[in-house]
PDB file of C-alpha atoms in Angstrom:
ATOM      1  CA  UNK A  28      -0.531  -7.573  16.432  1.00 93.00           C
ATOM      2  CA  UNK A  29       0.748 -10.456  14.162  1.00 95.00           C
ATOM      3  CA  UNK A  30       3.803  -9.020  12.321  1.00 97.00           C
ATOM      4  CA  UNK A  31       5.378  -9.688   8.654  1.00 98.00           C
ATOM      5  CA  UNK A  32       8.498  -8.659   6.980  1.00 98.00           C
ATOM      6  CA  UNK A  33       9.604  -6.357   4.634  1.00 98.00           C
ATOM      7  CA  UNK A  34      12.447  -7.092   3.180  1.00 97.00           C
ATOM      8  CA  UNK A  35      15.067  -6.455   6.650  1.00 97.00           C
ATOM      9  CA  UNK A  36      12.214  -5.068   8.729  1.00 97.00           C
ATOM     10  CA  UNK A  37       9.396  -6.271  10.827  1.00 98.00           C
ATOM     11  CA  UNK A  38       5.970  -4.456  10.645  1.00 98.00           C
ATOM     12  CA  UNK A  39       2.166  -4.909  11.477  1.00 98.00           C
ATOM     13  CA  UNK A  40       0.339  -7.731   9.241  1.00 98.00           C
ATOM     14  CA  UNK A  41      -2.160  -5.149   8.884  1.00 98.00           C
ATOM     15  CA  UNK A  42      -0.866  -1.708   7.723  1.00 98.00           C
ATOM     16  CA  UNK A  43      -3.101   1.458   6.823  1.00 98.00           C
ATOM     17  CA  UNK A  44      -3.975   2.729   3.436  1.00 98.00           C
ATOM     18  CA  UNK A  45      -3.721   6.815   3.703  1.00 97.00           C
ATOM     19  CA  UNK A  46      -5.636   7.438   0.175  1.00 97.00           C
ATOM     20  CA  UNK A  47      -8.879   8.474   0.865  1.00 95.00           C
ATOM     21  CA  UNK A  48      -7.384  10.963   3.695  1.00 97.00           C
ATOM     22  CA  UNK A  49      -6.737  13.133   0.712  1.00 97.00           C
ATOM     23  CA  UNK A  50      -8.547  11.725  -2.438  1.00 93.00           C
ATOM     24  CA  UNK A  51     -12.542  11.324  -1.219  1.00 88.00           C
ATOM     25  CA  UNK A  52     -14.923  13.645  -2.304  1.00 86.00           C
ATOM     26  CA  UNK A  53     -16.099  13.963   1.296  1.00 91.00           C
ATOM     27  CA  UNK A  54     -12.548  13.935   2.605  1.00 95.00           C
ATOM     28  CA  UNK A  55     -11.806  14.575   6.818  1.00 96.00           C
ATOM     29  CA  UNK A  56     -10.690  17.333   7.683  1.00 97.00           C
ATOM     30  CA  UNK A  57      -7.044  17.570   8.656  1.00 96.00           C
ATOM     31  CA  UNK A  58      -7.517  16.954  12.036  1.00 97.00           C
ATOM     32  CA  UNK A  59      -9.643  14.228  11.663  1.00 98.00           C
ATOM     33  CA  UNK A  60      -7.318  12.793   9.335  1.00 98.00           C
ATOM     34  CA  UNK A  61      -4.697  12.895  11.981  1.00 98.00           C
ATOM     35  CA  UNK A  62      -7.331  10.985  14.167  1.00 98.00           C
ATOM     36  CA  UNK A  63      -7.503   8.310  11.974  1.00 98.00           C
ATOM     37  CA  UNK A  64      -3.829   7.898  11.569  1.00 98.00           C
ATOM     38  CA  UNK A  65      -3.270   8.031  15.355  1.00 98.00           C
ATOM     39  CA  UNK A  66      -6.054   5.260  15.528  1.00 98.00           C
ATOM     40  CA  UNK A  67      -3.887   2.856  13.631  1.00 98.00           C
ATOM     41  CA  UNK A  68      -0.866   3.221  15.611  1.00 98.00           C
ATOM     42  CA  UNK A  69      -2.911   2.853  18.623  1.00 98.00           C
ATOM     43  CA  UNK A  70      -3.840  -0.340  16.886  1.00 98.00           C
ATOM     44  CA  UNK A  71      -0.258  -1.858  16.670  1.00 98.00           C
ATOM     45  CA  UNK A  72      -0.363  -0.596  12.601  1.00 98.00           C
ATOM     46  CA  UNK A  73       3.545   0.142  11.770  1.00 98.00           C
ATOM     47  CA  UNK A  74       3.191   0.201   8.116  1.00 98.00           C
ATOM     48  CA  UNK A  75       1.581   3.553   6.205  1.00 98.00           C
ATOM     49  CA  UNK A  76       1.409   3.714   2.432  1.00 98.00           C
ATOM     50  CA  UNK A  77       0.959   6.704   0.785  1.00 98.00           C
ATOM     51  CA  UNK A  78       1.816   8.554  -2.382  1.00 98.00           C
ATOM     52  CA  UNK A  79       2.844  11.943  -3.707  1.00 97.00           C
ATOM     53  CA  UNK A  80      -0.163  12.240  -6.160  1.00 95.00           C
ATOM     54  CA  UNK A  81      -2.639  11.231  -3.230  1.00 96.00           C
ATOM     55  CA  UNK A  82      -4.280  14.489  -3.727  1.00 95.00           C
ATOM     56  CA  UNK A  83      -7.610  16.307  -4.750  1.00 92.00           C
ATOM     57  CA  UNK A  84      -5.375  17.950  -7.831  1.00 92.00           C
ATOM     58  CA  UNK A  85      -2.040  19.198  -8.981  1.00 92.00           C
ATOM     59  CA  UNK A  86      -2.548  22.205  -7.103  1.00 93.00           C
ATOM     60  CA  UNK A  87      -2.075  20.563  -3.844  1.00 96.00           C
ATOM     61  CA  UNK A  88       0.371  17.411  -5.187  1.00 95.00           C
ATOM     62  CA  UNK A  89       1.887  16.224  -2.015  1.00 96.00           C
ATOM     63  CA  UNK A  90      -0.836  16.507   0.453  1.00 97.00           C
ATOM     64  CA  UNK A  91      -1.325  12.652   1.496  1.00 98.00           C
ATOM     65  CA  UNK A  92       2.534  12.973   2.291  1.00 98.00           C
ATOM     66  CA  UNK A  93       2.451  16.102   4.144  1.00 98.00           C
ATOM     67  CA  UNK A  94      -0.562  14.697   6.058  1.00 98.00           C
ATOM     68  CA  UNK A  95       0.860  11.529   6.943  1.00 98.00           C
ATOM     69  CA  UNK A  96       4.361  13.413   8.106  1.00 98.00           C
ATOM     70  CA  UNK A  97       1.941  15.950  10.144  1.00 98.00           C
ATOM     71  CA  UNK A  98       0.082  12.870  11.828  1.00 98.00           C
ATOM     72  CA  UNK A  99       3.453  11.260  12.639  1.00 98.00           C
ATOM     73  CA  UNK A 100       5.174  14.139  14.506  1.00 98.00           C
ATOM     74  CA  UNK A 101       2.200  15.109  16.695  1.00 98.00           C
ATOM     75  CA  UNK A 102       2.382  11.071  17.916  1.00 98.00           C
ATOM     76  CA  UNK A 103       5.774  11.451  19.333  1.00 95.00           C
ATOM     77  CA  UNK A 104       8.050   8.435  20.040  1.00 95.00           C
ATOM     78  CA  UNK A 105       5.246   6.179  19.422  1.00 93.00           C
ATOM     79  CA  UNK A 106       5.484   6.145  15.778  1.00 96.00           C
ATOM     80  CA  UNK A 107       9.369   5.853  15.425  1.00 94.00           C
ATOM     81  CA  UNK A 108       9.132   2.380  14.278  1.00 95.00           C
ATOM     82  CA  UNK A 109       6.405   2.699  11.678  1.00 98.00           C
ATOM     83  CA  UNK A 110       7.697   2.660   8.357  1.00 98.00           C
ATOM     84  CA  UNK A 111       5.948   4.635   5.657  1.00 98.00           C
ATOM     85  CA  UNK A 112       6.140   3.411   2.015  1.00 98.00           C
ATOM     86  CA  UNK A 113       5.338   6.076  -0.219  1.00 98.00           C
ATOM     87  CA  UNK A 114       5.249   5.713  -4.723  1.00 98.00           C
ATOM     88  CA  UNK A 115       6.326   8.388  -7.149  1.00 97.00           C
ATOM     89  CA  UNK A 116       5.686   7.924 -11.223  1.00 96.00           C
ATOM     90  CA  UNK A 117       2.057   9.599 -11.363  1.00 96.00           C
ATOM     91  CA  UNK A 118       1.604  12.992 -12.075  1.00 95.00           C
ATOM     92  CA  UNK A 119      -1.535  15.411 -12.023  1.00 92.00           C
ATOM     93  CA  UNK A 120      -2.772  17.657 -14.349  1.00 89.00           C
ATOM     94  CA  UNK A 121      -5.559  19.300 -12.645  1.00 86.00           C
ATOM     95  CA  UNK A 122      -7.508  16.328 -10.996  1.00 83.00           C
ATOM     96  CA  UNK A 123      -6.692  13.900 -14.293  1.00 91.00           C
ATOM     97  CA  UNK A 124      -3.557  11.486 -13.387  1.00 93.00           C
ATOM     98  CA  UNK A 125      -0.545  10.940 -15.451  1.00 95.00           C
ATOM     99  CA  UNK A 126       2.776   9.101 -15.540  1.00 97.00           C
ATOM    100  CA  UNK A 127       6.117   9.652 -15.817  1.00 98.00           C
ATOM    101  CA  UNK A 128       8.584   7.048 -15.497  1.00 98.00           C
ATOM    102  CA  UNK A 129      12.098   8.111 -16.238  1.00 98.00           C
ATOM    103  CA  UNK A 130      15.036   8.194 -14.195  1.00 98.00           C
ATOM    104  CA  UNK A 131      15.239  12.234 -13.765  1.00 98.00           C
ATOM    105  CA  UNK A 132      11.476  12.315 -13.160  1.00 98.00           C
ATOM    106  CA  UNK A 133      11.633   9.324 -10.200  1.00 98.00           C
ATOM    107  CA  UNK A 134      14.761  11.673  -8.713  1.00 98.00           C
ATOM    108  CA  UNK A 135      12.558  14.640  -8.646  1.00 98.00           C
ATOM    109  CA  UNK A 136       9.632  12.855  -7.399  1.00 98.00           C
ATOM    110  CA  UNK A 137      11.437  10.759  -4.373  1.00 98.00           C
ATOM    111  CA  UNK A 138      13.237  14.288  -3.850  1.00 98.00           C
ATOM    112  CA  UNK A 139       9.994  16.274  -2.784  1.00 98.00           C
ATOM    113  CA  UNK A 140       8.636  13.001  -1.098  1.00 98.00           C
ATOM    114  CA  UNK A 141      11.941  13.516   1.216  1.00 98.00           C
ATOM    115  CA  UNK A 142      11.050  16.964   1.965  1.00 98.00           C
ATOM    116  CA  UNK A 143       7.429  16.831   2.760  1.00 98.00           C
ATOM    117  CA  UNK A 144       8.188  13.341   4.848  1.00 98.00           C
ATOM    118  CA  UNK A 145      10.779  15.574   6.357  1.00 97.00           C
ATOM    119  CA  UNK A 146      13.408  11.840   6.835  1.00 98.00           C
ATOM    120  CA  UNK A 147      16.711  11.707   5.035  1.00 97.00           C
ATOM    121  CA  UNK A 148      15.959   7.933   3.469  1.00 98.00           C
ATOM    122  CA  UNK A 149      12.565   6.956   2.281  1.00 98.00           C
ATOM    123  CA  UNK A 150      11.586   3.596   3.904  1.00 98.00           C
ATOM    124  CA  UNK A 151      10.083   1.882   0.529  1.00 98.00           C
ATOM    125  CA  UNK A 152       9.963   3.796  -2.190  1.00 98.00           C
ATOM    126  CA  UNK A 153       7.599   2.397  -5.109  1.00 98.00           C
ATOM    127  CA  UNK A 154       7.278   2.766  -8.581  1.00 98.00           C
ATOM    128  CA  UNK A 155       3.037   3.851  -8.770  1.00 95.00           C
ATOM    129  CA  UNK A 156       2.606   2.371 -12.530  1.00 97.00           C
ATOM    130  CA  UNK A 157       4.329   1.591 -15.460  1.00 97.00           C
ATOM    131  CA  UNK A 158       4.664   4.009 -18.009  1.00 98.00           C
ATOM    132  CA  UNK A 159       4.641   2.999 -21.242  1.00 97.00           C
ATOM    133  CA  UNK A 160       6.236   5.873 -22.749  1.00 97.00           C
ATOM    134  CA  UNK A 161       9.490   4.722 -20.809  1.00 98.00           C
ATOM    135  CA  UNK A 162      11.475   1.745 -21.186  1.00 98.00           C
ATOM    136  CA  UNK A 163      10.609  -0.554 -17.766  1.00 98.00           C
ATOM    137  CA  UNK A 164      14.337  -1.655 -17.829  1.00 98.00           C
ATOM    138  CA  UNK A 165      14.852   2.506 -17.278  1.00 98.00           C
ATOM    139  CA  UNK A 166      12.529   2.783 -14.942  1.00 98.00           C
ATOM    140  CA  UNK A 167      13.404   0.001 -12.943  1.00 98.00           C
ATOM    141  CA  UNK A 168      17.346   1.217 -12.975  1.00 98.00           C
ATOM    142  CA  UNK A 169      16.206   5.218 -12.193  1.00 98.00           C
ATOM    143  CA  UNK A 170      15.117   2.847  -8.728  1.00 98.00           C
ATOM    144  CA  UNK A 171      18.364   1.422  -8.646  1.00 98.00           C
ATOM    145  CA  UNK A 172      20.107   5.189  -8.650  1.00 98.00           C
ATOM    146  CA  UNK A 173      18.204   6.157  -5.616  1.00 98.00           C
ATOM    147  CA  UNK A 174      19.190   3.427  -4.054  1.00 98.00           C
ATOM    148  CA  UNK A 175      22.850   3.965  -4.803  1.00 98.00           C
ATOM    149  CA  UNK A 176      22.419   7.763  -3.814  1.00 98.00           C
ATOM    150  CA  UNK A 177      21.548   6.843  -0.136  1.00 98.00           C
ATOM    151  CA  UNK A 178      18.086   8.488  -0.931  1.00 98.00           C
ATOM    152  CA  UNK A 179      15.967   5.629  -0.773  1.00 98.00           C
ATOM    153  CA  UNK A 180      16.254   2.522   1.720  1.00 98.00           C
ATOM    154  CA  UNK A 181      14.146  -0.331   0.253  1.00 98.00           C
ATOM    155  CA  UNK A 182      11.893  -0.499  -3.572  1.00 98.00           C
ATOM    156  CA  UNK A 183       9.058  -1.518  -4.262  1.00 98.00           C
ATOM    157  CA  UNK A 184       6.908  -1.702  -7.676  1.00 98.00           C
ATOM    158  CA  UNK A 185       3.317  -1.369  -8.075  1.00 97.00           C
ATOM    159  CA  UNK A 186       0.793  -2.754 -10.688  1.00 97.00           C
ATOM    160  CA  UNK A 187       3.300  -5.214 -12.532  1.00 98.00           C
ATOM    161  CA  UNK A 188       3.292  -8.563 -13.951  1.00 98.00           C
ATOM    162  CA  UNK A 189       5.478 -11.657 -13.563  1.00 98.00           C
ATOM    163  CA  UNK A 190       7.729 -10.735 -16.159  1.00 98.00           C
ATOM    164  CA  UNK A 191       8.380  -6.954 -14.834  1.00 98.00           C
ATOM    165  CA  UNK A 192       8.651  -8.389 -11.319  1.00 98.00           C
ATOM    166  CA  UNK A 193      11.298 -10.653 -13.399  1.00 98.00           C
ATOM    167  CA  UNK A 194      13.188  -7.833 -14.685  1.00 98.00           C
ATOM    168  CA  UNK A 195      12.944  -5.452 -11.438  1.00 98.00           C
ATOM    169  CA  UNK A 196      14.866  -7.949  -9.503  1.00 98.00           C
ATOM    170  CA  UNK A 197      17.140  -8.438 -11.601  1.00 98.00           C
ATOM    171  CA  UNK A 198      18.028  -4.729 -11.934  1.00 98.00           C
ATOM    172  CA  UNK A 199      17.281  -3.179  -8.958  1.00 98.00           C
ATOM    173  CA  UNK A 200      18.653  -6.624  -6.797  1.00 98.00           C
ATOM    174  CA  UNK A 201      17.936  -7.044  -3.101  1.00 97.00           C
ATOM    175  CA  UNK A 202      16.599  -3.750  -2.535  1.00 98.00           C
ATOM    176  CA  UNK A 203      13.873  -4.580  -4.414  1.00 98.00           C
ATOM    177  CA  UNK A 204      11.562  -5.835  -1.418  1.00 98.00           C
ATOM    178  CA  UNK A 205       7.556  -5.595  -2.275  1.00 98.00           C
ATOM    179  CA  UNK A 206       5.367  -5.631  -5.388  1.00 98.00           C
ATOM    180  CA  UNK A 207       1.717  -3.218  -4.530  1.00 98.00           C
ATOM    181  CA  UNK A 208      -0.941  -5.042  -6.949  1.00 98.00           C
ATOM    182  CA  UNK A 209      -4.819  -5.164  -6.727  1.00 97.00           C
ATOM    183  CA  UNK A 210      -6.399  -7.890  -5.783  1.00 97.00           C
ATOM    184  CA  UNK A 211      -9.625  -8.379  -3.467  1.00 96.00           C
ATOM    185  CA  UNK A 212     -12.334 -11.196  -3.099  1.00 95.00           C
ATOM    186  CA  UNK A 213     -13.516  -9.724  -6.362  1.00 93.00           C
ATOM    187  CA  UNK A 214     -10.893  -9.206  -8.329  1.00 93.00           C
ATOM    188  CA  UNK A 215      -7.958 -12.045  -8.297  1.00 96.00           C
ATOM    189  CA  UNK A 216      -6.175 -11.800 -11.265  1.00 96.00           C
ATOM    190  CA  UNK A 217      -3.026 -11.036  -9.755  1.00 97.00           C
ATOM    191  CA  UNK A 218      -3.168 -14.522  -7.588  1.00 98.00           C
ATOM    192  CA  UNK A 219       0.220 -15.279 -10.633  1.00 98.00           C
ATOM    193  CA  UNK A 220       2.067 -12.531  -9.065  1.00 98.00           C
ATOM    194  CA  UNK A 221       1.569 -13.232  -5.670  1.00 98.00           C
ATOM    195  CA  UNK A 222       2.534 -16.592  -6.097  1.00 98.00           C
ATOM    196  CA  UNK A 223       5.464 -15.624  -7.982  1.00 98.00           C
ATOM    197  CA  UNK A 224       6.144 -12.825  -4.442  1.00 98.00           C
ATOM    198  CA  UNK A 225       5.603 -15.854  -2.539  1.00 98.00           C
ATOM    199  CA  UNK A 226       8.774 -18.091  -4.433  1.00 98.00           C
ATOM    200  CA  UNK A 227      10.916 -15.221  -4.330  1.00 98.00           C
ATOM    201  CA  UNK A 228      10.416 -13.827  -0.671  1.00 97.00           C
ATOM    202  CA  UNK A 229       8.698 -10.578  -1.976  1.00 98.00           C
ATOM    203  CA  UNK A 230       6.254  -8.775   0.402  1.00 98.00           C
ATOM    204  CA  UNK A 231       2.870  -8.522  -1.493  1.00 98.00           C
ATOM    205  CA  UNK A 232       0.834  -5.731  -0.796  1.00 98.00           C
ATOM    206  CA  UNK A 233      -2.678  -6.042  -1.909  1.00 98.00           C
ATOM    207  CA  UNK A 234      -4.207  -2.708  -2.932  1.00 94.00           C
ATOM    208  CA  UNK A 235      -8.263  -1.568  -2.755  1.00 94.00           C
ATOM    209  CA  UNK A 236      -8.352  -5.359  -0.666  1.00 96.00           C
ATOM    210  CA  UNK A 237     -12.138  -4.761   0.160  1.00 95.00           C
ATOM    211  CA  UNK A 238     -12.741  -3.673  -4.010  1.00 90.00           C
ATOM    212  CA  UNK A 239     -11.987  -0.073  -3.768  1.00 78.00           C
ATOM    213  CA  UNK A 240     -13.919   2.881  -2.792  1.00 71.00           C
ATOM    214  CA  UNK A 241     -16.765   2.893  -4.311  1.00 66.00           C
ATOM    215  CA  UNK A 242     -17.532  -1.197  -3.346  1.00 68.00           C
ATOM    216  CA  UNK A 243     -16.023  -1.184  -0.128  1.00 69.00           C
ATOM    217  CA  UNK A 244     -19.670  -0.505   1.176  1.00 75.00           C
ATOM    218  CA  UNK A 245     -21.434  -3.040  -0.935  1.00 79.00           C
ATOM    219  CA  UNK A 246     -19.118  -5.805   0.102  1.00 89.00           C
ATOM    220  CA  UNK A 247     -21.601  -7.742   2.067  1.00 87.00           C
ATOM    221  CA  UNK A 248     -23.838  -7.977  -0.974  1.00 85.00           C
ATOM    222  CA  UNK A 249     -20.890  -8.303  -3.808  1.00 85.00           C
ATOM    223  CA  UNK A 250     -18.707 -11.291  -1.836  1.00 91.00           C
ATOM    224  CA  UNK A 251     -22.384 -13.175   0.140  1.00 94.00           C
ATOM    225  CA  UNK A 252     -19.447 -16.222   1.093  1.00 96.00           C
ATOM    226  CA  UNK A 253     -17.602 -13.509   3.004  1.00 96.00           C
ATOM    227  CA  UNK A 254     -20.692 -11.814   4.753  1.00 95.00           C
ATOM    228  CA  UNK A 255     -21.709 -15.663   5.720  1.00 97.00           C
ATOM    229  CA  UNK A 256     -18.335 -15.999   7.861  1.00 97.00           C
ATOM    230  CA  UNK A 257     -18.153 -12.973   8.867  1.00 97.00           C
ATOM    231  CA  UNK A 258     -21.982 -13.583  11.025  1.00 97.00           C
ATOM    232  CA  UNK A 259     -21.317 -16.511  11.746  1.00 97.00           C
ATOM    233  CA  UNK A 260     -17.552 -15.235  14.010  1.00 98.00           C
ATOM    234  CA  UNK A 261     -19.440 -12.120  14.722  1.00 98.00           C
ATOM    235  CA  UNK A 262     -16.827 -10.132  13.020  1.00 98.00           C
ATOM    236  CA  UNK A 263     -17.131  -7.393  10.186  1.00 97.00           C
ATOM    237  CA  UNK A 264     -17.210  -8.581   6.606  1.00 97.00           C
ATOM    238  CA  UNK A 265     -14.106  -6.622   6.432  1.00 97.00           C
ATOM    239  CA  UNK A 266     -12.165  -8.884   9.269  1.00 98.00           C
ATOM    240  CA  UNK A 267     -12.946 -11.996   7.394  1.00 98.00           C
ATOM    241  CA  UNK A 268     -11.242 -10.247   4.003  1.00 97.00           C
ATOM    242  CA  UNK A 269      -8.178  -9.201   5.603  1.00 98.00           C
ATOM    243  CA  UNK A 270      -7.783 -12.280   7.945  1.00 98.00           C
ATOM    244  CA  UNK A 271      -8.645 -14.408   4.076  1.00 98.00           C
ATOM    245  CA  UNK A 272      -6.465 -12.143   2.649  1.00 98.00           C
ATOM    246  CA  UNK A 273      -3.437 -12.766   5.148  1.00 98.00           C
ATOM    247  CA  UNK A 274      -4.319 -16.953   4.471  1.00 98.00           C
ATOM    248  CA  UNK A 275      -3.446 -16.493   1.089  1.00 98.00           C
ATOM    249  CA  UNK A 276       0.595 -16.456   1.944  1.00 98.00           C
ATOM    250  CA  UNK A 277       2.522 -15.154   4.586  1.00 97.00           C
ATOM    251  CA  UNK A 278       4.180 -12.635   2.343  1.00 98.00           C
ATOM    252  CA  UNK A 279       1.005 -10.876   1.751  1.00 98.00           C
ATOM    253  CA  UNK A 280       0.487  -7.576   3.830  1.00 98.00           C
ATOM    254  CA  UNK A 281      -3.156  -5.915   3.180  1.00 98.00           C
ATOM    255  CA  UNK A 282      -3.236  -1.941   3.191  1.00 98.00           C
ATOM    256  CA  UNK A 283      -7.066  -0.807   3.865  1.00 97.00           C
ATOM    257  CA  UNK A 284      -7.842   2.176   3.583  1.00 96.00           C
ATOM    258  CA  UNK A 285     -10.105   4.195   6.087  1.00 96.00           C
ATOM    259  CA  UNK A 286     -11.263   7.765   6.474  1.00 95.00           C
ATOM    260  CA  UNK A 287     -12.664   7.163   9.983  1.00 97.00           C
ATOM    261  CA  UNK A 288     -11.029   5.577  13.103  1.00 98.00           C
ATOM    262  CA  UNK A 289     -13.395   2.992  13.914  1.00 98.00           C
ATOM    263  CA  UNK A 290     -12.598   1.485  10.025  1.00 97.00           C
ATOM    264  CA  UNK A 291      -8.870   0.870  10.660  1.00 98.00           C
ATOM    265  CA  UNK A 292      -9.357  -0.496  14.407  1.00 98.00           C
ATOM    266  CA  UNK A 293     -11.911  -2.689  12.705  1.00 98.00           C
ATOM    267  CA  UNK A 294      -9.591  -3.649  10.038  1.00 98.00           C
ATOM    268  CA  UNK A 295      -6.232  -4.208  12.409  1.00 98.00           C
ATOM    269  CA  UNK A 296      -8.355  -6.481  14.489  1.00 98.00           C
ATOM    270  CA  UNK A 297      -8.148  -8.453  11.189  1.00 98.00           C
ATOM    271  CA  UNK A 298      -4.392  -9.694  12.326  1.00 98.00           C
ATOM    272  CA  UNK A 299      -5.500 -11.549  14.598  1.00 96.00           C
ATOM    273  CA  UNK A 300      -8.427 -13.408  13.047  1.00 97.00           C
ATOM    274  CA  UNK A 301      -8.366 -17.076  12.239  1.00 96.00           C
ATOM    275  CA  UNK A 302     -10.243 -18.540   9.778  1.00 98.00           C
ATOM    276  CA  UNK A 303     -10.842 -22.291   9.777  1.00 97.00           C
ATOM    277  CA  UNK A 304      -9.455 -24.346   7.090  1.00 97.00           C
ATOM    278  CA  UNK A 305     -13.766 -25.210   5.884  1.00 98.00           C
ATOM    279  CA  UNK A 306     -14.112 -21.139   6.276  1.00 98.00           C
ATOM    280  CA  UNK A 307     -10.923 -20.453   3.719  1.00 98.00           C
ATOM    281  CA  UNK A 308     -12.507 -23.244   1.578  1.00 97.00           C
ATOM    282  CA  UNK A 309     -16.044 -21.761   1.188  1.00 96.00           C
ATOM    283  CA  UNK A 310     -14.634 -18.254   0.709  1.00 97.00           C
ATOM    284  CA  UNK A 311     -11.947 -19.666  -2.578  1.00 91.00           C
TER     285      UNK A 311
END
């Protein structure tokens, strides 16, 4: 598979978005989860994300990790090389999501993401979202602190604008190695911050690339440009996004999500996918 960087490390152009493993109404079962993840690394996928509050409610925080972890050790020596990203800042109450984005909060958080990853060092630890009830600048240097304690190898910050990108390098420095935003064929308005990723050699990880959950299956009919390449390669509509989405810059790193296998060896096929420069054109 076509590979990126991260910061220092090489991984898969295409990784796998663990989400709905944990968060779908109609969620797998934990084996079938573990299927799904096994799938990817069969694929050449060596990039996971996940997060702590990837889970149905508070009363089973943690359960994307633990899955993800549990997937990982029944691969064996196959999946030493695929680094998982995980985000702390949300919290549950119940099934309703909150933040919390101060320094002893992040140390807590990253703290029980070390224990049910069961690894000494996260790979790429993100910030999940802004809170607004904490300074960024605090936020940002609570980052910075796990960095310093050996707890956390690389950052990265999710949901931010130029101007917070702006501030996170400058606090956190070189660790500071990806920025997660959305962005899809639908919904662009973070195409500032990736170009700003782009100037400044920071990985850009689109997230929801296809729309999100709920228009993930509708794409054919919500993005008609995309569904018109896609028949005419004899690909999925979902190729053509990733393979557009990996045109956009070479920093850019798309996470899909799946819940079944066939979705994320559909989706890592995308790596390898050309579009023609007329094809990028039509699709904008």
């Amino acid at each position: 598979m076509q590979q990126r960087r991260l910061g220092d490390r090489t991984v898969s152009a295409i990784g796998l978005g663990a989400m709905p493993l944990s968060t779908k109404s109609d969620r797998p079962s934990p084996d079938e989860a573990e299927a799904v993840v096994h799938a990817a690394l069969d694929a050449g996928v060596t990039l996971i994300d996940t997060a702590d509050a990837y889970a149905a409610d508070e009363g089973e925080f943690g359960h994307n990790e633990e899955l993800v972890a549990r997937a990982l050790r029944s691969y064996g020596s196959g999946a030493r090389d695929v680094l998982v990203a995980t985000k702390g800042g949300h919290t549950r109450q119940g099934s309703d999501w909150g933040l919390d984005g101060t320094p002893g909060y992040l140390r807590r958080a990253c703290e029980g993401s070390l224990r049910r990853l069961g690894v000494d060092a996260i790979d790429l630890y993100q910030f999940h979202r802004p809170d607004p009830e904490t300074p960024w600048e605090e936020s940002m240097a609570g980052l910075r602190a796990l960095v310093d304690a050996g707890l956390v190898r690389r950052v990265g910050i999710s949901n931010a604008d130029i101007a917070q990108i702006d501030v996170a390098r400058s606090v956190v420095g070189d660790a500071l190695v990806a920025v997660q935003n959305q962005f899809s064929p639908g919904w662009r308005f973070s195409a500032d911050e990736l170009a700003h990723c782009a100037d400044h050699g920071l990985a850009f990880l689109p997230w929801s690339p296809f729309g999100g959950v709920s228009a993930a299956g509708s794409l054919e009919a919500t993005a008609p440009a995309f569904a018109e390449v896609a028949a005419e390669l004899g690909v999925s509509v979902y190729q053509v996004t990733l393979a557009w989405h990996l045109a956009q810059s070479d920093v850019v790193l798309p996470i899909p999500g799946a819940s079944r296998p066939a979705s994320i060896v559909d989706s890592a096929a995308a790596a390898d996918l050309q579009l023609s420069l007329e094809q990028l054109a039509r699709l904008g």
